[in-house]
Short mmCIF file of C-alpha atoms and ligand atoms in Angstrom, two decimals:
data_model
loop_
_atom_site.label_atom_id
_atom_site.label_comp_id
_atom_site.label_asym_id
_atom_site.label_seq_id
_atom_site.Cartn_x
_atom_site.Cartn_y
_atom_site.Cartn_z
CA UNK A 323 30.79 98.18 89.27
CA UNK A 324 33.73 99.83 89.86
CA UNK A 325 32.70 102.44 92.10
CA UNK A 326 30.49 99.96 94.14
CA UNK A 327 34.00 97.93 94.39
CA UNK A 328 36.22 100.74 96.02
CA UNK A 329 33.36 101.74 98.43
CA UNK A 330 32.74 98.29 99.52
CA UNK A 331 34.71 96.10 101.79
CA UNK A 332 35.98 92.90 100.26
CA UNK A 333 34.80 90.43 101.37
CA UNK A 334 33.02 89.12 98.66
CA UNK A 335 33.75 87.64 95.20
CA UNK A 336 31.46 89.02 93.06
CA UNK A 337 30.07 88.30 89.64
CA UNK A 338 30.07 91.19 87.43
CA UNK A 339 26.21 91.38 86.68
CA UNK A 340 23.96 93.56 88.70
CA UNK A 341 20.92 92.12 89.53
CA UNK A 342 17.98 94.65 88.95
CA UNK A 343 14.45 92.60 88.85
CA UNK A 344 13.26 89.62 89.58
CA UNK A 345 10.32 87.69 89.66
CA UNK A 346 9.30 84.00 90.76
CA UNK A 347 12.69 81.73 89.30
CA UNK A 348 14.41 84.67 87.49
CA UNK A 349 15.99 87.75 87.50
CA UNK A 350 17.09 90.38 85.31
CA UNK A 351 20.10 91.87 85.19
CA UNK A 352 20.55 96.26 84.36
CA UNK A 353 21.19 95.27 81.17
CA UNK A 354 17.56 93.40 80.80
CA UNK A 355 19.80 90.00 80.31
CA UNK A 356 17.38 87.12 81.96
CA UNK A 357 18.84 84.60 84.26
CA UNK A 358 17.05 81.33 85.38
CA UNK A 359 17.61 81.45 89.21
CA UNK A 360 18.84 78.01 90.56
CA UNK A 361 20.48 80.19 93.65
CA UNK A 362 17.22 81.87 95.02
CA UNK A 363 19.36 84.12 97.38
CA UNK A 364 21.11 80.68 99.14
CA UNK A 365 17.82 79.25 99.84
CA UNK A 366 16.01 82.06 100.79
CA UNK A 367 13.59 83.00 98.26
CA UNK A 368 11.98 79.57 98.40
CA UNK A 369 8.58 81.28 97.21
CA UNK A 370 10.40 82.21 94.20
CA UNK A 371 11.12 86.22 93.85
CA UNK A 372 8.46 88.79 94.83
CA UNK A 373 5.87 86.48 95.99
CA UNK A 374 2.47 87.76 95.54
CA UNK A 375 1.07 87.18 98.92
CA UNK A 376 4.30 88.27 101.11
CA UNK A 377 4.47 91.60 98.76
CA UNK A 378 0.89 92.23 99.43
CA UNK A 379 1.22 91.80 103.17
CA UNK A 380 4.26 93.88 103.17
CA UNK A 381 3.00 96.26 101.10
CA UNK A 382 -0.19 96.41 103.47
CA UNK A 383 2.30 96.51 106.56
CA UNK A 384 4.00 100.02 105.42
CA UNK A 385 1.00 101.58 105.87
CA UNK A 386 0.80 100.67 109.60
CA UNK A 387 4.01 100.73 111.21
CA UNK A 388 7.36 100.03 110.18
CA UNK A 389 9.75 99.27 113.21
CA UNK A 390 8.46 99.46 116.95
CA UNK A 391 10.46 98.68 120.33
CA UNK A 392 10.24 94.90 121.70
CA UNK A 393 9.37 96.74 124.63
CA UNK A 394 5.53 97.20 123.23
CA UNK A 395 3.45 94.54 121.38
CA UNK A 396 3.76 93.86 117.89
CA UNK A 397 0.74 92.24 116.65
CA UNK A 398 2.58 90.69 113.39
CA UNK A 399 5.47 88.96 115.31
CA UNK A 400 3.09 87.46 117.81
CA UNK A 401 1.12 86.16 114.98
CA UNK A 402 4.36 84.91 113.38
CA UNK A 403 5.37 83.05 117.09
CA UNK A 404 1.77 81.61 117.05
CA UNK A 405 2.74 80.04 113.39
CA UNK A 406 5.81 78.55 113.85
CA UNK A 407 4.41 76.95 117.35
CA UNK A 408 2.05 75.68 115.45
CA UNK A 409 3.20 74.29 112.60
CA UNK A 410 6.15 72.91 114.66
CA UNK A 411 7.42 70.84 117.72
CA UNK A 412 8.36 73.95 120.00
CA UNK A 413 6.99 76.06 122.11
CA UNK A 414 8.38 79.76 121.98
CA UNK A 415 10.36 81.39 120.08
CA UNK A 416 13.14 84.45 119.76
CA UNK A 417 13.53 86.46 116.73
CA UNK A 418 16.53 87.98 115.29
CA UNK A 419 17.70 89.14 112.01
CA UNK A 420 19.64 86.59 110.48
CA UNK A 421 21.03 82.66 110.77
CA UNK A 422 23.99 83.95 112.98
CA UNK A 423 22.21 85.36 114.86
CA UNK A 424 19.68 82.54 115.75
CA UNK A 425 23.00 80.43 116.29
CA UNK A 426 24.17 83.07 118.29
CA UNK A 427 21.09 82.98 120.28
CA UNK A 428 20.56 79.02 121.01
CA UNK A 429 23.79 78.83 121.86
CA UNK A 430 23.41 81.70 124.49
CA UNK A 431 20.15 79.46 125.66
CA UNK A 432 21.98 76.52 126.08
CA UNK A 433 24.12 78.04 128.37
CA UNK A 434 21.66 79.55 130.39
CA UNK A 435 19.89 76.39 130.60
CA UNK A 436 23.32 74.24 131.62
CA UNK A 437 24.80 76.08 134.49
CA UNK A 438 26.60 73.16 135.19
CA UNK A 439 28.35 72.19 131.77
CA UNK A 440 28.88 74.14 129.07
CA UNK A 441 30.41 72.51 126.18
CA UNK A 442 28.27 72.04 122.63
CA UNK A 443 29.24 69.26 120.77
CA UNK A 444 29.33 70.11 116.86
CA UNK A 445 30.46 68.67 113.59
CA UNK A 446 33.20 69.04 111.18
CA UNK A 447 32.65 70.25 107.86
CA UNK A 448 29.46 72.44 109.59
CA UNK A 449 28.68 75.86 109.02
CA UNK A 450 26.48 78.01 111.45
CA UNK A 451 27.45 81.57 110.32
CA UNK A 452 30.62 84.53 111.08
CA UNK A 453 29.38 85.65 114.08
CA UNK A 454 32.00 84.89 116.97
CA UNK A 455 29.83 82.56 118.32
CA UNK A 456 28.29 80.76 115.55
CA UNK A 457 31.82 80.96 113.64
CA UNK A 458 33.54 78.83 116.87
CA UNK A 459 30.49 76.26 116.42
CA UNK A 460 31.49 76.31 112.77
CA UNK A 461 33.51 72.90 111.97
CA UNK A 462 35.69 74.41 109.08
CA UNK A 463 39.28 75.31 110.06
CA UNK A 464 40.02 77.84 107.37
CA UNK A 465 36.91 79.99 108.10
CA UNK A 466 38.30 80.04 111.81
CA UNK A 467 41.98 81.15 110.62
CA UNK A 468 43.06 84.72 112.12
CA UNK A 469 40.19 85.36 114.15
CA UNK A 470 41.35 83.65 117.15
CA UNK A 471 40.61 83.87 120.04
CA UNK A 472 37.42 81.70 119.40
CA UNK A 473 34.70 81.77 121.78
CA UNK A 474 35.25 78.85 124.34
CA UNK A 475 33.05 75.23 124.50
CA UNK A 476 33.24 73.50 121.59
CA UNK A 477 33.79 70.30 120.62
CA UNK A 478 34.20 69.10 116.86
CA UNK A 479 32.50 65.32 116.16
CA UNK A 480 32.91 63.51 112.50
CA UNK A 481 29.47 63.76 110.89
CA UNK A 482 27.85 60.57 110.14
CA UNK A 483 30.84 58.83 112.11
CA UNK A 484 29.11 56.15 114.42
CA UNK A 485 32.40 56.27 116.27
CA UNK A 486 31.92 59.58 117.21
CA UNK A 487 28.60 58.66 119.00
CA UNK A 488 30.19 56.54 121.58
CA UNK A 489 32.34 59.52 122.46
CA UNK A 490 29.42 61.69 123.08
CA UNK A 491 28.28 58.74 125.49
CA UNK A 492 31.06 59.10 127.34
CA UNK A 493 31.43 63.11 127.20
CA UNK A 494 27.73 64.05 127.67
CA UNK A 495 28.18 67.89 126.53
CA UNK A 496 25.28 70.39 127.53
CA UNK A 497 24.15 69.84 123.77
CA UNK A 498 24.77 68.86 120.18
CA UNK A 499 24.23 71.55 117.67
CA UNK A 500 24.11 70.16 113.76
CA UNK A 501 22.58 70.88 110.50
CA UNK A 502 20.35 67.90 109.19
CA UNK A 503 21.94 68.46 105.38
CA UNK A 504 25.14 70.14 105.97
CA UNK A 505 24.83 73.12 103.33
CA UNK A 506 27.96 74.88 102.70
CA UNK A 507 29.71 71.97 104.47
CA UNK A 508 29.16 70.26 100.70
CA UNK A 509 25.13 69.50 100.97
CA UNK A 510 25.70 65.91 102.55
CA UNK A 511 22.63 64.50 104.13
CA UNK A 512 22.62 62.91 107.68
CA UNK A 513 22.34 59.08 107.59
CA UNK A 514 19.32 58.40 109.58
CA UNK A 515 20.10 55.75 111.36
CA UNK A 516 23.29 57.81 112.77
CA UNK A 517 20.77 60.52 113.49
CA UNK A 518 18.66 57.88 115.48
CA UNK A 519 21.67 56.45 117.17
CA UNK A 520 22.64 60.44 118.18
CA UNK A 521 18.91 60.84 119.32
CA UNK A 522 18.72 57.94 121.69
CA UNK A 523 21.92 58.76 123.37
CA UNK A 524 21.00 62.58 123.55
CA UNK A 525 18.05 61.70 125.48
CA UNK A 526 19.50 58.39 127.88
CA UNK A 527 22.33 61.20 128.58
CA UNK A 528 19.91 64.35 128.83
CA UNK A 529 21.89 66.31 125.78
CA UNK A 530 19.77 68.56 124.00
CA UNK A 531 19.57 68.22 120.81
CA UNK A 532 19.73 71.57 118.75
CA UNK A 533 19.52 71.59 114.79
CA UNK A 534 20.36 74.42 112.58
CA UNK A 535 17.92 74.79 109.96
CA UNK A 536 18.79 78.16 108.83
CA UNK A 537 19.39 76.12 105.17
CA UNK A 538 17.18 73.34 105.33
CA UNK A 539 13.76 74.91 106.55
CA UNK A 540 10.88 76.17 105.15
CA UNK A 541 10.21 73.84 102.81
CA UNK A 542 13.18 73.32 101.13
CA UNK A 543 14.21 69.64 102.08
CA UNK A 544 10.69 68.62 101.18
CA UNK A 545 9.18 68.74 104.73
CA UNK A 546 8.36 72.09 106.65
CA UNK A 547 11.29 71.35 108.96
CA UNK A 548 13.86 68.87 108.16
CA UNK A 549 13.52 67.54 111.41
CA UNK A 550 10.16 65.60 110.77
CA UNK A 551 11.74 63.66 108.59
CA UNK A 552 14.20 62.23 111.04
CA UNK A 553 11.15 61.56 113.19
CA UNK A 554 12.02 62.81 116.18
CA UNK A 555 11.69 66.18 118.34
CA UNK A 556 14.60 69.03 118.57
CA UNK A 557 14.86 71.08 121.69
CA UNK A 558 15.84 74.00 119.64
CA UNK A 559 15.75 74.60 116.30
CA UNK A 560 17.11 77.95 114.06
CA UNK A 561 16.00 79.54 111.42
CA UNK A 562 16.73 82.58 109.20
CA UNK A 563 16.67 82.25 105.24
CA UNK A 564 13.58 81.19 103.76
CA UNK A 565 11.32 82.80 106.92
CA UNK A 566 10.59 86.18 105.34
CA UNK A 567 11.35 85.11 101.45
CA UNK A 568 14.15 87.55 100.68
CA UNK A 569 13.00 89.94 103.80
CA UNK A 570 15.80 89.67 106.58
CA UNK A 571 14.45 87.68 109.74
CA UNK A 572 15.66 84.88 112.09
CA UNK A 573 14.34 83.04 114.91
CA UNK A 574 15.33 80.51 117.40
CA UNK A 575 12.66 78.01 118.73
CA UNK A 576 13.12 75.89 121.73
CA UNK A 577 10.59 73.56 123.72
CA UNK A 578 9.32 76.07 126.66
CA UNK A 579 11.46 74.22 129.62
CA UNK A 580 14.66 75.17 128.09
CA UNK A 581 13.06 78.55 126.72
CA UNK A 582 12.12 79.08 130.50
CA UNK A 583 16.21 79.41 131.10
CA UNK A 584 15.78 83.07 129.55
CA UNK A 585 14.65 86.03 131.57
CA UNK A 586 13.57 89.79 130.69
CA UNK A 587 17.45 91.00 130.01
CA UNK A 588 19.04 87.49 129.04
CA UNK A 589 18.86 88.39 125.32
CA UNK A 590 17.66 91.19 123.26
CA UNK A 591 18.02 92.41 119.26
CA UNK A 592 16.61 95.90 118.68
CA UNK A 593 15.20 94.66 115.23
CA UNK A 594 14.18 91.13 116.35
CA UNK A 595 10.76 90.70 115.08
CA UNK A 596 10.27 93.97 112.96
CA UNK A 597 6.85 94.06 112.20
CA UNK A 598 7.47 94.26 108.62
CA UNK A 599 10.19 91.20 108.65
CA UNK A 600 7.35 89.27 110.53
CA UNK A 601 4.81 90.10 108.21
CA UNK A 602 6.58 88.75 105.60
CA UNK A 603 7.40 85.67 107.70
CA UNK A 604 3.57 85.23 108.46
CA UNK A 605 2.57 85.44 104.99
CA UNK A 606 5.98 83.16 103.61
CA UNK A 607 4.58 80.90 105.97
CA UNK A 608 0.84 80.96 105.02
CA UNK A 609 1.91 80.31 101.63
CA UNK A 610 4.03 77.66 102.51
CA UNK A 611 1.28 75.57 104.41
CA UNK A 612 -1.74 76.61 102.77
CA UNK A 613 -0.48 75.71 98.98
CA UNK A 614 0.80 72.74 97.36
CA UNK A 615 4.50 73.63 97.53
CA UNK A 616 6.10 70.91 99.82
CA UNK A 617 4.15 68.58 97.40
CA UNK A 618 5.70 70.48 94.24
CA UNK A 619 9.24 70.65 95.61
CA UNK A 620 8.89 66.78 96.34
CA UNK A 621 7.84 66.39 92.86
CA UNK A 622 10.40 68.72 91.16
CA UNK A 623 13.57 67.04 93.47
CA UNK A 624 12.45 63.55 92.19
CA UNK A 625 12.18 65.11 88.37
CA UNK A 626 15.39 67.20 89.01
CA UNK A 627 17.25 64.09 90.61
CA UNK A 628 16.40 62.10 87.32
CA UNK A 629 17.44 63.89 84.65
CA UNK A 630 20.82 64.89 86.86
CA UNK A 631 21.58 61.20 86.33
CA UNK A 632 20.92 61.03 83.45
CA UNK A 633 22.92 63.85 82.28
CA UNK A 634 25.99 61.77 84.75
CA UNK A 635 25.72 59.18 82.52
CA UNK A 636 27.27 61.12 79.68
CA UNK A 637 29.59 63.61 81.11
CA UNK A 638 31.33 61.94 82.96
CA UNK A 639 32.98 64.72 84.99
CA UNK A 640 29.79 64.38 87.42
CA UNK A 641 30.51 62.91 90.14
CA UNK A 642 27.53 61.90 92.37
CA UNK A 643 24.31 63.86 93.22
CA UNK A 644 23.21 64.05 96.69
CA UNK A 645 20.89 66.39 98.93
CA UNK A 646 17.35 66.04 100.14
CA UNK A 647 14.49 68.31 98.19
CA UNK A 648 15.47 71.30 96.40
CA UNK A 649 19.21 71.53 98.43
CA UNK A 650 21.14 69.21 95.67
CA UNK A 651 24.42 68.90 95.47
CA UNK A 652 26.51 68.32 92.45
CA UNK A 653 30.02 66.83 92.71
CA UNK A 654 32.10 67.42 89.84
CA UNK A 655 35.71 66.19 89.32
CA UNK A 656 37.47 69.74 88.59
CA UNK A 657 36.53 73.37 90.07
CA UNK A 658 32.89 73.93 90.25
CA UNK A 659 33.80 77.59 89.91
CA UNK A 660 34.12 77.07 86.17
CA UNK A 661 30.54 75.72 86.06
CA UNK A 662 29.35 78.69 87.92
CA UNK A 663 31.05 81.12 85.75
CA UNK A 664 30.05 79.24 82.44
CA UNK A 665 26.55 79.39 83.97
CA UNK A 666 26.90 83.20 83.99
CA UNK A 667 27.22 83.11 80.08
CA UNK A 668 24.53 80.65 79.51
CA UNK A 669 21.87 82.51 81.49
CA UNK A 670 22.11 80.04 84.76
CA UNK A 671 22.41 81.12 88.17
CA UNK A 672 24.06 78.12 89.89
CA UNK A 673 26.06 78.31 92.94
CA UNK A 674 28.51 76.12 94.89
CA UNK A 675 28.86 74.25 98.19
CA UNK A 676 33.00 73.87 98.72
CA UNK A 677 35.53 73.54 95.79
CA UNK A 678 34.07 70.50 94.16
CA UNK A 679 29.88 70.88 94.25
CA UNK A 680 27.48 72.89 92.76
CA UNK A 681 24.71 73.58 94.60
CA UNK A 682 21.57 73.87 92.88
CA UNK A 683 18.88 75.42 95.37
CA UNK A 684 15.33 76.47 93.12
CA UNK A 685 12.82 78.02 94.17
CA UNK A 686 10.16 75.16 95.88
CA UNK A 687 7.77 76.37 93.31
CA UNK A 688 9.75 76.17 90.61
CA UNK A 689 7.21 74.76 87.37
CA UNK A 690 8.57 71.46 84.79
CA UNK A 691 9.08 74.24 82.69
CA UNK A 692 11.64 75.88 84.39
CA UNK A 693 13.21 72.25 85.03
CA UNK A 694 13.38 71.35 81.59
CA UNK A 695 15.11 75.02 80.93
CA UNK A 696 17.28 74.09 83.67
CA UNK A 697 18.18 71.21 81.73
CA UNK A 698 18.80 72.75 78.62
CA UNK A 699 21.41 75.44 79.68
CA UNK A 700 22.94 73.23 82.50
CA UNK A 701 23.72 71.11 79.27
CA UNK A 702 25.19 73.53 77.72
CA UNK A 703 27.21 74.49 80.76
CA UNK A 704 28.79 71.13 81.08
CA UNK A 705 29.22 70.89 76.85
CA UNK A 706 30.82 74.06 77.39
CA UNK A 707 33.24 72.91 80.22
CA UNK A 708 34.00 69.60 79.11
CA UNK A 709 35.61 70.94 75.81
CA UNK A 710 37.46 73.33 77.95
CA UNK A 711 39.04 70.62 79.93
CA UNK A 712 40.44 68.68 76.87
CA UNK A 713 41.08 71.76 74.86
CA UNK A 714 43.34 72.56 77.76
CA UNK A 715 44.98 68.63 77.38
C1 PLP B 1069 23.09 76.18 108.11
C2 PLP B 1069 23.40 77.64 108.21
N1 PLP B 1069 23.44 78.22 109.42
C3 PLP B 1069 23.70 79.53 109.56
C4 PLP B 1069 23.95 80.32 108.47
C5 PLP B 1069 24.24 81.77 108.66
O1 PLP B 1069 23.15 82.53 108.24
P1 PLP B 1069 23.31 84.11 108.00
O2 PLP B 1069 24.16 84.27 106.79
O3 PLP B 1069 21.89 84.58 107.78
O4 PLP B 1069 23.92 84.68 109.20
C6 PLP B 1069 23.92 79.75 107.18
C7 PLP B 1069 24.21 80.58 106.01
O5 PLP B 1069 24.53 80.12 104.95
C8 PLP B 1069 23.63 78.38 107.06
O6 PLP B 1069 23.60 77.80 105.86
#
């Protein structure tokens, strides 16, 4: 650890296990300790680890090629593009290598679409990556703090404020650009009916409408997209995460009018589209609409939502439980830090969502068994705290 410390920049806390294996909902660390995976990579492995099929395909995809130009065809990522058109509201897409990136990207397109106005309206507490771009869309002061100049356009709205509507009325911006559960933002869902009242004035006004669901797609709210359950159509939507299950790949997908606004030269990413990235995408995809697992993680969040209340019931230091699917958020009265680190000890791989939630983000095919493990050492976690706290009175 410590030479991996000194050789690494720092910008990341890390926890001092070293994660060597892993397979479906857990991994191993170099010392063969087993961990129950509630953190699957920040909702990307939403297969679970080393999924069968996307492994296969992978595997199969070495043995063909391994990176080519976007200047030639590559068979994989047009079968990916053919997917996602299909399976969603859009017609084209752009792929990239990460959420930032597909941020970076839509909001690029919205510009080029817009030559007459150029402001994005987005939301406080948001988060839509570090990239300059995407980190001035961000709603969250202290990630902006000393890395000003921020890139120019955008306007911050209160999320789920209906006040904040009747601004947008009467400042039409080129678009709105939001997550439908804002993840590190402290997984809080979007009201629907302030998602309808948004919708209606986006169109009356001509706003497009873009959501980021670099966090919530693929499965993981329940629904492909989160989008469809909102009921309504997205001019542009991103995506990164759960696309290639672990494998780095973005896209950005917008309805072909605005996707007409880019030309050969508007935007480019050497690695956009890697065969192999896309041929884990097609396969994480396959998997994802050929099998039962939007049923399963529908299932599993009801079960998972239950016994979280009834676990609030006796410790009292939980606060409320919120989220949509498999994104659930935990808000605890004290740092959720200390239930992250406790979860260390007991086995757990939890993670957090701002100082005061956990975030608890399975795999979508995560089994009753694994839920009632959950159960067991996430028990233990809060015994564990709870004495700590009045110890410490
Ligand atoms: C909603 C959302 N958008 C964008 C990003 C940035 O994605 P990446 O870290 O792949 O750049 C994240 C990452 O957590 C995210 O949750």
């Amino acid at each position: 650890m410590e030479k991996i410390k000194s050789s690494l920049m720092n910008t990341y806390n890390r926890f001092p296990i070293t994660v060597d294996k892993a397979k479906g909902s857990y991994v191993w660390d170099a010392d063969g300790k087993e961990y129950l995976d509630f953190a699957a990579g920040i909702a990307t492995c939403n297969l679970g680890h080393v999924p069968d099929e996307v492994k296969k395909s992978i595997t199969s995809q070495l043995d063909h090629v391994w990176h080519c130009s976007n200047l030639y065809q590559i068979g994989p990522q047009q079968q990916l593009a053919d997917l996602l058109t299909e399976y969603s509201c859009l017609d084209q897409v752009f792929f990239c290598n990460s959420g930032a990136e597909a941020n970076e990207a839509a909001i690029k397109l919205v510009r080029a679409y817009n030559q007459d106005n150029k402001t994005i309206a987005a939301f406080q507490q948001s988060f839509h990556g570090r990239t300059m771009a995407a980190l001035s869309a961000t709603g969250q002061e202290k990630l902006h703090v000393g890395f000003e100049p921020l890139v120019q356009g955008f306007t911050f709205l209160t999320y789920n404020d209906f006040d904040s509507l009747r601004w947008l009325r009467e400042n039409p911006p080129a678009a709105v650009m939001l997550e439908l559960v804002q993840g590190e933002g402290g997984v809080i869902p979007a009201d629907h009916n302030w998602v309808n009242a948004l919708v209606r004035i986006c169109n009356d006004e001509k706003i497009l409408i873009v959501i980021d669901e670099v966090q919530t797609g693929m499965g993981r709210t329940g629904t492909l997209f989160a989008y469809e359950e909102y009921g309504f159509e997205p001019d542009i939507i991103t995506l990164a995460k759960g696309l290639g299950s672990g494998f780095p790949i973005g896209a950005m997908l917008a309805k072909e009018e605005v996707a007409n606004a880019f030309q050969p030269g508007s935007h480019a990413s050497t690695f956009g589209g890697n065969p192999l990235a896309s041929a884990a995408g097609v396969s994480t995809l396959s998997e994802i609409v050929n099998s039962n697992i939007l049923d399963n993680c529908m299932e599993m969040s009801e079960k998972l939502f239950t016994g979280l209340k009834k676990l609030q019931e006796e410790f009292p230091q939980i606060k409320s439980i919120r989220g949509k699917g498999l994104l659930v958020g935990i808000v605890v009265d004290g740092p959720a830090i200390d239930l992250v680190t406790t979860g260390i000890n007991r086995n757990l791989l939890i993670t957090m969502a701002g100082p005061n939630v956990v975030r608890l983000l399975p795999a979508l095919n995560i089994t009753e068994n694994d839920l009632l493990l959950f159960f067991e050492r996430f028990r233990a976690v809060l015994e564990s705290v709870s004495k700590e706290v009045s110890i410490s009175e």
